[in-house]
PDB file of C-alpha atoms in Angstrom:
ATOM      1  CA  UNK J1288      17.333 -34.585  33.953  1.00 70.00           C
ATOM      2  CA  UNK J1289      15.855 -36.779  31.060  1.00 80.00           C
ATOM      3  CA  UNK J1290      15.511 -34.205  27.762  1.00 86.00           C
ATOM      4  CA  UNK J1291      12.565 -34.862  26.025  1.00 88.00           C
ATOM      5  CA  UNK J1292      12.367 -34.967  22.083  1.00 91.00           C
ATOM      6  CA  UNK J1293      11.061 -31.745  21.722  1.00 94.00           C
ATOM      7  CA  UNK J1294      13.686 -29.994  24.092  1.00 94.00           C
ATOM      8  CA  UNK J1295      16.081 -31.732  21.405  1.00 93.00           C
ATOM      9  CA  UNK J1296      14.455 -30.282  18.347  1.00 95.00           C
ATOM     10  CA  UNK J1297      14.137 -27.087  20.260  1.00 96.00           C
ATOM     11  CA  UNK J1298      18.147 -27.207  21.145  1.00 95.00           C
ATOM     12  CA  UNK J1299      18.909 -28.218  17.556  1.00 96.00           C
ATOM     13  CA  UNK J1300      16.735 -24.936  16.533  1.00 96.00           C
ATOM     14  CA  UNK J1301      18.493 -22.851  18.936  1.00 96.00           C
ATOM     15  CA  UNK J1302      22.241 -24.455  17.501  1.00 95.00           C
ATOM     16  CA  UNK J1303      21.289 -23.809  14.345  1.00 94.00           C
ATOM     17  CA  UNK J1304      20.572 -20.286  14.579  1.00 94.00           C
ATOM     18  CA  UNK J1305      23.722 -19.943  16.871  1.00 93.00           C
ATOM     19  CA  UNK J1306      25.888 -21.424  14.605  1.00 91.00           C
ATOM     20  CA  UNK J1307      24.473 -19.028  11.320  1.00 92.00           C
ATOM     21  CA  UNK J1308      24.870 -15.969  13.336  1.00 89.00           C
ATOM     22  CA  UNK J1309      28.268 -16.945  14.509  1.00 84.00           C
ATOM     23  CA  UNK J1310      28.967 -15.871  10.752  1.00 83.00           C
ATOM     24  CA  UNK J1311      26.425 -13.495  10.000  1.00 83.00           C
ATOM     25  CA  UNK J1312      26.673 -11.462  13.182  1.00 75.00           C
ATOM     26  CA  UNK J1313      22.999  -9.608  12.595  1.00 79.00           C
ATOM     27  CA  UNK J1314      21.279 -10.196  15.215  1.00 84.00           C
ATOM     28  CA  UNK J1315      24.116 -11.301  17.826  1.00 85.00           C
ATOM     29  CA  UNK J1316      22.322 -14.732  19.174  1.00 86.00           C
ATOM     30  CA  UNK J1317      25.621 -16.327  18.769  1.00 88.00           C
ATOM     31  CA  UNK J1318      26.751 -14.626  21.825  1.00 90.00           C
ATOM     32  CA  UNK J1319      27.356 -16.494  25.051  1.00 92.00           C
ATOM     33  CA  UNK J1320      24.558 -14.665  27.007  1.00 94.00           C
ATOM     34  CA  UNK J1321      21.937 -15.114  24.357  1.00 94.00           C
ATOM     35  CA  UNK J1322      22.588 -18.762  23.425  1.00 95.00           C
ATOM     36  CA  UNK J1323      23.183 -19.872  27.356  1.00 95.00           C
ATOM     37  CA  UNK J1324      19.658 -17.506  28.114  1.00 96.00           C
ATOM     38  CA  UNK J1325      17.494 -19.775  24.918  1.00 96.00           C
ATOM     39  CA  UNK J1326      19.055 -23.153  25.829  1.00 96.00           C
ATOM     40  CA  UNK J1327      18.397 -22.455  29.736  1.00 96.00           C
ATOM     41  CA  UNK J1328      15.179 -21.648  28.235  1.00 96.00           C
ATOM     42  CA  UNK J1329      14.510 -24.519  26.472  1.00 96.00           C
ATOM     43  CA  UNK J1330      15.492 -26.628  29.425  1.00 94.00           C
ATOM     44  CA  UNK J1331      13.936 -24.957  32.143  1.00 93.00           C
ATOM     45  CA  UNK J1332      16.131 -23.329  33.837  1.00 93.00           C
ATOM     46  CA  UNK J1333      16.761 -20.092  32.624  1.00 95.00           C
ATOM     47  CA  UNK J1334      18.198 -18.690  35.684  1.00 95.00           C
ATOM     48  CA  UNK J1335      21.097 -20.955  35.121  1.00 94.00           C
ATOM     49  CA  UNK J1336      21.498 -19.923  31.459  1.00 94.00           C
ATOM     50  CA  UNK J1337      21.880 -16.154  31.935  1.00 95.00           C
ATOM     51  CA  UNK J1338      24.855 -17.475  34.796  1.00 94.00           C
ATOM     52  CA  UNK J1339      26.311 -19.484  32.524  1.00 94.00           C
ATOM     53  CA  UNK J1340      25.811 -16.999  29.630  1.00 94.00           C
ATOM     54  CA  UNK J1341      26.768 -13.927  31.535  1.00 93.00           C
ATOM     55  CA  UNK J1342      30.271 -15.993  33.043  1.00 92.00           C
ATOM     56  CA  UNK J1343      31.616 -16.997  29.373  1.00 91.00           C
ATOM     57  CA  UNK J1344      30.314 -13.296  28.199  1.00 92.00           C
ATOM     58  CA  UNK J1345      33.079 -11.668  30.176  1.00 90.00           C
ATOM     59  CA  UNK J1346      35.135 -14.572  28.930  1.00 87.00           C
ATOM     60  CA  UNK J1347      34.413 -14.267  25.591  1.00 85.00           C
ATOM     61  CA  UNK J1348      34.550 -10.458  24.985  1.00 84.00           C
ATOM     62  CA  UNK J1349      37.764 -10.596  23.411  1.00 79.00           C
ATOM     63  CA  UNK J1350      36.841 -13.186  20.879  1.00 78.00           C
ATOM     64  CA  UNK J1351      36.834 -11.892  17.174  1.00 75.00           C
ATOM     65  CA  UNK J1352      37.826 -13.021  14.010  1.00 72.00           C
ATOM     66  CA  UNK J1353      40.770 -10.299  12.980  1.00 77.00           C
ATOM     67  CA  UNK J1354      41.405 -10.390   9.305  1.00 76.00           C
ATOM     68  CA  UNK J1355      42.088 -14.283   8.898  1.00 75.00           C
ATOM     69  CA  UNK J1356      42.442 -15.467  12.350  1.00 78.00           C
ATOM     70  CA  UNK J1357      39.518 -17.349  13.209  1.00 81.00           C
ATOM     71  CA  UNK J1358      38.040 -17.038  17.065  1.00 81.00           C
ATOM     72  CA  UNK J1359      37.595 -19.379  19.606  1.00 86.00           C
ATOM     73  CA  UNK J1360      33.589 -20.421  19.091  1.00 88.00           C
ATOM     74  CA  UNK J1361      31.447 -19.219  21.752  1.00 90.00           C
ATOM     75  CA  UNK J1362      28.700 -20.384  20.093  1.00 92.00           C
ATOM     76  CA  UNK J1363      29.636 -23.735  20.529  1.00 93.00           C
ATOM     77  CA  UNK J1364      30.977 -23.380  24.139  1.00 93.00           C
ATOM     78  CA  UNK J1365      27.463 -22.093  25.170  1.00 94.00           C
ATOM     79  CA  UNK J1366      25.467 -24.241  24.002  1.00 95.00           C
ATOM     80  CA  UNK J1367      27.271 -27.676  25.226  1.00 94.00           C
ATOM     81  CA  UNK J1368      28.119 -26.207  28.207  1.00 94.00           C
ATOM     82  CA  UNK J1369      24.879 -25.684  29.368  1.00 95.00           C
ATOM     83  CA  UNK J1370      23.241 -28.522  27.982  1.00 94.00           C
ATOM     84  CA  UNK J1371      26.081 -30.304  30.034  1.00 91.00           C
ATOM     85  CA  UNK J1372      25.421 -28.324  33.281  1.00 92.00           C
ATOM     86  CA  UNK J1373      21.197 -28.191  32.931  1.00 93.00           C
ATOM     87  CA  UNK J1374      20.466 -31.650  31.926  1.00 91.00           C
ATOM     88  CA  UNK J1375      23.872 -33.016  33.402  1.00 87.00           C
ATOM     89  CA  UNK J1376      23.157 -31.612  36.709  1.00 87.00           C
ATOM     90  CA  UNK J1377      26.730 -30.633  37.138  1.00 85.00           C
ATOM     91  CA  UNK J1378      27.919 -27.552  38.650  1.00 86.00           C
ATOM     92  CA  UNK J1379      28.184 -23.592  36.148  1.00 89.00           C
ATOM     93  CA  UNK J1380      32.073 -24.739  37.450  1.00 87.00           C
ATOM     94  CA  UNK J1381      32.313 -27.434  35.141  1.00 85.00           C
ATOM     95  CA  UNK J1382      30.751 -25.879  32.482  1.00 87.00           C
ATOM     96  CA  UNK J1383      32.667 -22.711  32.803  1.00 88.00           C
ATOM     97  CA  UNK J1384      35.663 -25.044  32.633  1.00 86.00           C
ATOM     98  CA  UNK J1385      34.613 -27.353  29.557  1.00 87.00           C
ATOM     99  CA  UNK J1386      33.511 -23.882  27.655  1.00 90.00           C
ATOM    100  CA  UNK J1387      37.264 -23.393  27.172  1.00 88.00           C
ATOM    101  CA  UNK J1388      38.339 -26.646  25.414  1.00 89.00           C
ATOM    102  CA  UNK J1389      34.594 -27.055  23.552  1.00 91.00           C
ATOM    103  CA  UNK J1390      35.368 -23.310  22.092  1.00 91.00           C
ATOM    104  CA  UNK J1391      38.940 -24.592  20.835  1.00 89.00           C
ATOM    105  CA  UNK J1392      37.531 -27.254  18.946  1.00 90.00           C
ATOM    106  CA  UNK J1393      34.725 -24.998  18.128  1.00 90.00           C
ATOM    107  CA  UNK J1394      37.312 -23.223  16.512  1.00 89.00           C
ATOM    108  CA  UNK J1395      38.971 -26.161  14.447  1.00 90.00           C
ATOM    109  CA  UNK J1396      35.014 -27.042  13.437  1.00 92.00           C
ATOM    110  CA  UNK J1397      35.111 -23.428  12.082  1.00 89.00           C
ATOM    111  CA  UNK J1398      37.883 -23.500  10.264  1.00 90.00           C
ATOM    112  CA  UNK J1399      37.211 -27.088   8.364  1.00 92.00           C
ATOM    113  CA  UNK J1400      33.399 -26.017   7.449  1.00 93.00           C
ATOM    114  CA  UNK J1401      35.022 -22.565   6.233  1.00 91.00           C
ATOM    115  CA  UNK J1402      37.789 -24.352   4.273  1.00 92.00           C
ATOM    116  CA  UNK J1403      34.290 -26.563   2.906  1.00 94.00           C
ATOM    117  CA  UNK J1404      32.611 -23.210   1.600  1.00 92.00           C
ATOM    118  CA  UNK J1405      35.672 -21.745  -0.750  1.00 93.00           C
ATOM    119  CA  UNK J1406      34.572 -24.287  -3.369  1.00 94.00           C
ATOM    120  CA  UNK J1407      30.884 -22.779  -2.575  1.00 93.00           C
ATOM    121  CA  UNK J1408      32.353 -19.549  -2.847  1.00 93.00           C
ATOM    122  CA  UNK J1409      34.404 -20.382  -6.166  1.00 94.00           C
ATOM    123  CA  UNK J1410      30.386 -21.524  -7.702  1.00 94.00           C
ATOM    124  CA  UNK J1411      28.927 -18.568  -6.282  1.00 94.00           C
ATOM    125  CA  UNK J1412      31.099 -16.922  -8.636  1.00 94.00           C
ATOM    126  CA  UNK J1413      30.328 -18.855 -11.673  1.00 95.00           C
ATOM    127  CA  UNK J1414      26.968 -19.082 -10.880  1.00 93.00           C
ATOM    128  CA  UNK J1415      27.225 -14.926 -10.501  1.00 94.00           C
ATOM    129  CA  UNK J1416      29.133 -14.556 -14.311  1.00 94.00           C
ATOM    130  CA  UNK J1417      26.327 -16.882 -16.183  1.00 93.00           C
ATOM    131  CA  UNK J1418      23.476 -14.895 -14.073  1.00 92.00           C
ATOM    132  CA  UNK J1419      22.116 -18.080 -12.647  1.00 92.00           C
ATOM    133  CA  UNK J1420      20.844 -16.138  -9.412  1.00 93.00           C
ATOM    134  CA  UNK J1421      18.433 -19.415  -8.088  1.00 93.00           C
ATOM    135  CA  UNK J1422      21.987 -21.470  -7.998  1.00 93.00           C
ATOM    136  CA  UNK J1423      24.034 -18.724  -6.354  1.00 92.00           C
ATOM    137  CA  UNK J1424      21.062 -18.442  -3.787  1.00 92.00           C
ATOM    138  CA  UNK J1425      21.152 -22.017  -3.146  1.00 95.00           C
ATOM    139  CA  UNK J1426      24.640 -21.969  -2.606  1.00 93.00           C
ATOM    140  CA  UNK J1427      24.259 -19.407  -0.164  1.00 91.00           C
ATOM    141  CA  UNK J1428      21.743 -20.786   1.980  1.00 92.00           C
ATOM    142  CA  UNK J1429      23.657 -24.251   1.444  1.00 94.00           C
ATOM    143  CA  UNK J1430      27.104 -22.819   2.766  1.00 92.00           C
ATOM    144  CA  UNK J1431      24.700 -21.101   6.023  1.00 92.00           C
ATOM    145  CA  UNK J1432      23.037 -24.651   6.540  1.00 94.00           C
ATOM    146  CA  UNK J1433      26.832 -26.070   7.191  1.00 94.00           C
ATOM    147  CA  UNK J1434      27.515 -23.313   9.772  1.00 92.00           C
ATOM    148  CA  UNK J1435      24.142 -24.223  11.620  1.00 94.00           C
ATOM    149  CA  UNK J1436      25.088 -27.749  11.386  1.00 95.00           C
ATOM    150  CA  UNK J1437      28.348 -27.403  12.745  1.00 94.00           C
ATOM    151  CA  UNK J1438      27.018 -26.344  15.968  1.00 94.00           C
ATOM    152  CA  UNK J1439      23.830 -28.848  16.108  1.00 95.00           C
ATOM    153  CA  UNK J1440      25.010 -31.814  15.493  1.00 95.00           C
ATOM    154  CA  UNK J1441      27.791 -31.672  18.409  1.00 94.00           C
ATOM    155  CA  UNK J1442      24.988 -30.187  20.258  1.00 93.00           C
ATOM    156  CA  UNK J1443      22.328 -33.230  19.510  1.00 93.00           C
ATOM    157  CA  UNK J1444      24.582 -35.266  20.478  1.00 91.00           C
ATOM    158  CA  UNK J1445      25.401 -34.432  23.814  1.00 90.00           C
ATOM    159  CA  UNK J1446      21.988 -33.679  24.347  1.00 89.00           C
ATOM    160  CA  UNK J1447      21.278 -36.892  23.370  1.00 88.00           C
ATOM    161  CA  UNK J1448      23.846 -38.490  25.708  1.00 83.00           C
ATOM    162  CA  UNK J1449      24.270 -36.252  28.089  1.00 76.00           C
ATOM    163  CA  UNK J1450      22.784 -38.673  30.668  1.00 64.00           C
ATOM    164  CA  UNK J1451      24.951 -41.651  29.901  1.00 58.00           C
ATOM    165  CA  UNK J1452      27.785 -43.093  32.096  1.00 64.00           C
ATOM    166  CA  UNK J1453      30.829 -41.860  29.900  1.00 62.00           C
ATOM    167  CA  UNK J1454      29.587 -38.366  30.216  1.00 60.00           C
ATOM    168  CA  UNK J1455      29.140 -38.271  33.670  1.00 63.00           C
ATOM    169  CA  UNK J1456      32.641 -39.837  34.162  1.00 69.00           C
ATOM    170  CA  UNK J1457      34.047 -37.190  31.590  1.00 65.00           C
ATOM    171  CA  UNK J1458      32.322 -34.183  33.744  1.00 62.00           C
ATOM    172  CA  UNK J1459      33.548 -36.012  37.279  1.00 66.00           C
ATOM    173  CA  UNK J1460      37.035 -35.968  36.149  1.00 69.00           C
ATOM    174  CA  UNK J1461      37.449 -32.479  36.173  1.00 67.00           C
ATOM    175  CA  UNK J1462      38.927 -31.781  39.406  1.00 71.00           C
ATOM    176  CA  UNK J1463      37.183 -29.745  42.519  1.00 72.00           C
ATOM    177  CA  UNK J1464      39.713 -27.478  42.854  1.00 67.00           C
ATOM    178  CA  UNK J1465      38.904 -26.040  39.032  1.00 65.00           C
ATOM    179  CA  UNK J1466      35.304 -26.022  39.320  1.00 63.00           C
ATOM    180  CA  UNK J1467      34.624 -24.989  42.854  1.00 66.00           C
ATOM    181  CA  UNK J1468      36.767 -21.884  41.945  1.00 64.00           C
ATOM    182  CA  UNK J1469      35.308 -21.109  38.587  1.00 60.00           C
ATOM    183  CA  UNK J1470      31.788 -21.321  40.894  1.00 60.00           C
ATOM    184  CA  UNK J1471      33.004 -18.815  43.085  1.00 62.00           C
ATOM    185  CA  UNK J1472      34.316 -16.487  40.074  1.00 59.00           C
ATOM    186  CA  UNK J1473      30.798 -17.518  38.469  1.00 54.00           C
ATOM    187  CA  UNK J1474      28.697 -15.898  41.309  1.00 55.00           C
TER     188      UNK J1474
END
């Protein structure tokens, strides 16, 4: 499937939002069945989306951050993985089995862009002691706009290249055995 420029803006939307709520956790749309549901959406096939989003659900109920251990990132899982599996035309197998590893370096992103924010945090607080509010909102929204891009921009790019030969040999490599049974556990 060829992904036209607006499904990309429309996925990099979608990351975004993903990627803030992974930290906020208001409204939940980092959640494997919400994300998988909008990007299935967004590529026109939502059927496959709720799959793929209901599969890594149950996989991903256990994920939480607990004091400072930092989860595996469904939010990043989702959204590749059915990018990958939509547009890729591979099987919810394959994506069920690349949601694994994408969610462990999900979870290294995490932890580099939250390592990033302390020095945001550390001028929240000055900014917060001289009563500068406009700088301690802009570092807010600054230190949310690196959590949305640490989801898009992996996600743009796969998006983006999601058709090309190295991706196709990437997803073919995986062998049958893993993703016809994750297809069976998937249905």
């Amino acid at each position: 499937m060829e992904i036209t420029l607006l499904q990309i803006v429309l996925v990099f939307i979608v990351a975004c939002i993903a990627g803030m709520e992974s930290v906020l956790d208001e409204f939940q749309f980092h959640r494997p069945l919400i994300a998988c549901t909008l990007i299935g959406a967004v590529l026109g096939d939502m059927k496959t989306g709720i799959i793929i989003g209901g599969t890594l659900e149950m996989i991903a109920l256990g994920w939480m951050n607990i004091g400072a251990a930092v989860a595996p990132d469904a939010a990043l899982a989702s959204i590749i993985s059915t990018v990958l599996v939509i547009a890729g035309h591979q099987s919810i197998g394959a994506g069920i089995a690349l949601a694994i590893p994408l969610a462990a370096a999900g979870q290294v992103l995490t932890i580099i862009v939250r390592t990033i924010t302390v020095a945001f945090q550390h001028a929240a607080d000055k900014a917060a002691e001289n009563g500068n509010l406009t700088a301690l909102s802009w570092l807010h929204v600054s230190s949310l706009f690196l959590q949305a891009m640490r989801i898009a921009i992996p996600a743009v790019i796969v998006a983006i290249s999601v058709g090309t030969s190295e991706v196709q040999g990437l997803l073919n490599a995986i062998p049958e055995v893993v993703t016809s049974g994750l297809n069976i556990a998937a249905v």
